[in-house]
Structure formats: C-alpha cells, structure tokens
Amino acid sequence: MSTPTRLLLVNGPNLNLLGTREPEVYGDATLADVEALVERTAAEASYEVRSVQSNHEGVLIDAIHAGRDDCAGIVINPGALTHTSIALRDALLAARLPVVEVHLSNVHRREPFRHHSYVSDIAEAVVVGAGVDGYAFAVQQLVRVLG
Ligand code: DQA
C-alpha cells in the first residue's frame, strides 16, 4: 500500500456550534472556517483532509478506526471528551497514527476539570489557547512529524 497523503481532522461534541457557542471563549469562526483552514494548511504540504465532527463518541471512534486504513495522521479537538474518554484514547492508540491535539481555548486557564487530558500524553504535540490558528499550527506540526 502506498503512503497515505490524507490527514484526518476530528472535532468532538459541540464544535459544530463554533461561531455561536460562547464566542467570548471560542471566537467567531465557524466549524466550516476551521475545516477550510485545515484544508488550506494541509494542501501547502500536499496533504488532503478528511474532516469529521460528531456529538457522538462512537461516531468519532469509528472515524478514527477508518482512518487507520488511509490516513497518515490525526489532528483532533476532542472537545469535552478530552477530559473523560478512555475509549477515544484507546481508539487513537489502536490507530497507531501520529496525533496532534488542539484546543481553541487555553484549557489550563479554565476550570480544573479541563486540566486533565486523556490524549495529551499520547500526542506528538498539543496546541492550546491559540484559537482557530491553533488548527493550522497543529497541521504544521503533524506534517513535520510525518517528515
Ligand atoms: C475545547 C476545550 C474543552 O474543554 C471543551 O469541552 C470544548 C472545547 C477547546 O477547543 O477549547 O468543547 O476542546
């Protein structure tokens, strides 16, 4: 099988509401803006992108499993599942693909329950608090890791 030239972008619960959800925390950009930015950034390195957003943990897990076959790496903002989901962590481990975790907000400046992530210690890099630009940084880091 040839090396995949596709990245998987995974956005978790409530991120479909970007642009209208707590804009003082998450900004004005929409999910479509985020996905377009990721596509543009990935294209600069000749990668295409498959984007998935779901409010359902199992859908995200299925998408990660599918990514094993035809994606080179994963950029993920798991939303609140960051702080709760061992199942999502296990799916990422099973995929055996490099992962970069991104959060729009600086989770470390927020409530204590947002300080722990089930993903960070298995991620190549973590980008927090850079807003939408963080997704572009995440893609750049993933591309760097993929060499
Ligand atoms: C978030 C931070 C999480 O704590 C929160 O549950 C989200 C968004 C972020 O991008 O800042 O849904 O992942």
XYZ file of C-alpha atoms and ligand atoms in Angstrom:
160
model
C 0.000 0.000 0.000
C 1.344 3.453 -0.861
C 1.850 6.005 1.918
C -1.397 7.898 2.550
C -1.427 11.570 1.644
C -4.513 12.323 3.714
C -4.876 13.745 7.211
C -7.845 13.089 9.463
C -9.369 16.094 11.234
C -11.572 15.098 14.164
C -13.741 17.579 16.040
C -15.755 16.414 19.018
C -19.008 17.364 20.733
C -20.425 20.876 20.445
C -17.792 22.045 17.990
C -20.493 22.102 15.313
C -21.736 25.196 17.168
C -18.498 27.133 16.712
C -19.203 30.753 15.899
C -22.299 30.904 18.073
C -21.195 28.882 21.109
C -19.657 31.017 23.870
C -17.886 33.293 21.350
C -16.052 35.027 24.203
C -14.302 31.692 24.833
C -14.181 30.073 21.397
C -14.256 33.039 18.992
C -16.381 33.858 15.963
C -15.061 31.383 13.424
C -17.330 28.542 12.388
C -16.539 24.859 12.009
C -16.580 25.398 8.232
C -13.897 28.086 8.698
C -11.818 25.663 10.767
C -12.138 22.885 8.205
C -11.234 25.259 5.354
C -8.152 26.477 7.251
C -7.025 22.917 7.912
C -7.519 22.011 4.254
C -5.530 25.047 3.088
C -2.702 24.385 5.539
C -2.541 20.704 4.671
C -2.600 21.473 0.940
C 0.575 23.527 1.350
C 2.263 20.242 2.250
C 0.374 18.277 -0.427
C -1.969 16.540 2.011
C -5.712 16.302 1.613
C -8.017 16.178 4.602
C -10.976 14.107 5.730
C -12.976 16.077 8.283
C -15.359 14.589 10.797
C -17.296 16.285 13.564
C -19.741 14.469 15.766
C -21.517 14.884 19.054
C -21.405 11.100 19.475
C -18.357 9.356 20.883
C -18.875 6.162 18.877
C -19.012 8.035 15.571
C -15.662 9.634 16.367
C -14.198 6.262 17.327
C -15.447 4.702 14.077
C -13.906 7.561 12.081
C -10.562 7.038 13.818
C -10.725 3.297 13.084
C -11.438 4.050 9.414
C -8.509 6.468 9.354
C -6.141 3.589 10.103
C -6.503 2.433 6.506
C -5.982 5.612 4.544
C -4.760 8.484 6.713
C -1.207 9.436 7.656
C -2.024 11.251 10.889
C -4.721 12.847 13.006
C -5.457 16.379 14.202
C -8.040 16.172 16.957
C -10.003 18.525 19.137
C -11.978 16.040 21.199
C -13.982 18.795 22.966
C -15.176 17.685 26.390
C -14.321 14.063 25.550
C -10.716 15.173 26.065
C -11.339 15.102 29.772
C -13.477 11.971 30.039
C -12.966 9.435 27.276
C -10.702 6.457 27.732
C -12.459 4.923 24.711
C -11.339 7.751 22.451
C -7.801 7.457 23.795
C -7.843 3.713 23.103
C -9.067 4.312 19.545
C -6.187 6.730 18.946
C -3.729 4.191 20.336
C -5.226 1.463 18.162
C -4.889 3.644 15.069
C -1.116 3.837 15.561
C -1.047 7.160 13.740
C 0.674 10.336 14.927
C -1.770 12.610 16.734
C -1.729 16.341 17.369
C -4.246 17.599 19.928
C -5.680 21.082 19.634
C -7.929 23.232 21.803
C -9.201 26.651 20.876
C -9.199 27.860 24.467
C -6.389 27.691 26.988
C -7.826 24.790 28.951
C -5.197 25.288 31.665
C -6.579 28.724 32.486
C -10.082 27.322 32.903
C -11.872 25.015 35.351
C -9.705 22.325 36.983
C -11.684 19.534 35.285
C -10.360 20.793 31.932
C -6.733 20.488 33.020
C -6.525 16.760 32.501
C -6.486 15.278 29.013
C -6.685 11.600 28.116
C -4.969 12.460 24.822
C -2.036 14.745 25.631
C 0.433 12.086 26.733
C -0.085 10.093 23.537
C 0.054 13.167 21.289
C 3.088 14.349 19.325
C 2.144 17.928 20.151
C -0.588 19.839 21.943
C -1.759 23.300 20.902
C -3.959 25.210 23.350
C -5.256 28.743 23.555
C -4.291 29.870 20.050
C -7.883 29.969 18.805
C -8.565 28.850 15.276
C -4.937 29.476 14.289
C -4.092 26.555 16.578
C -5.511 24.188 13.975
C -3.036 25.495 11.396
C -0.177 25.075 13.885
C -1.415 21.563 14.618
C -1.373 20.625 10.941
C 2.122 22.072 10.546
C 3.362 20.050 13.499
C 1.759 16.886 12.193
C 3.338 17.407 8.773
C 6.711 17.953 10.457
C 6.356 14.693 12.388
C 5.356 12.855 9.221
C 8.594 14.138 7.708
C -12.228 22.686 23.879
C -11.999 22.714 25.398
C -12.854 21.678 26.091
O -12.655 21.734 27.499
C -14.322 21.947 25.806
O -15.133 20.954 26.402
C -14.611 22.064 24.359
C -13.685 22.824 23.524
C -11.447 23.804 23.165
O -11.310 23.706 21.956
O -11.024 24.764 23.807
O -15.621 21.595 23.862
O -11.738 21.441 23.398
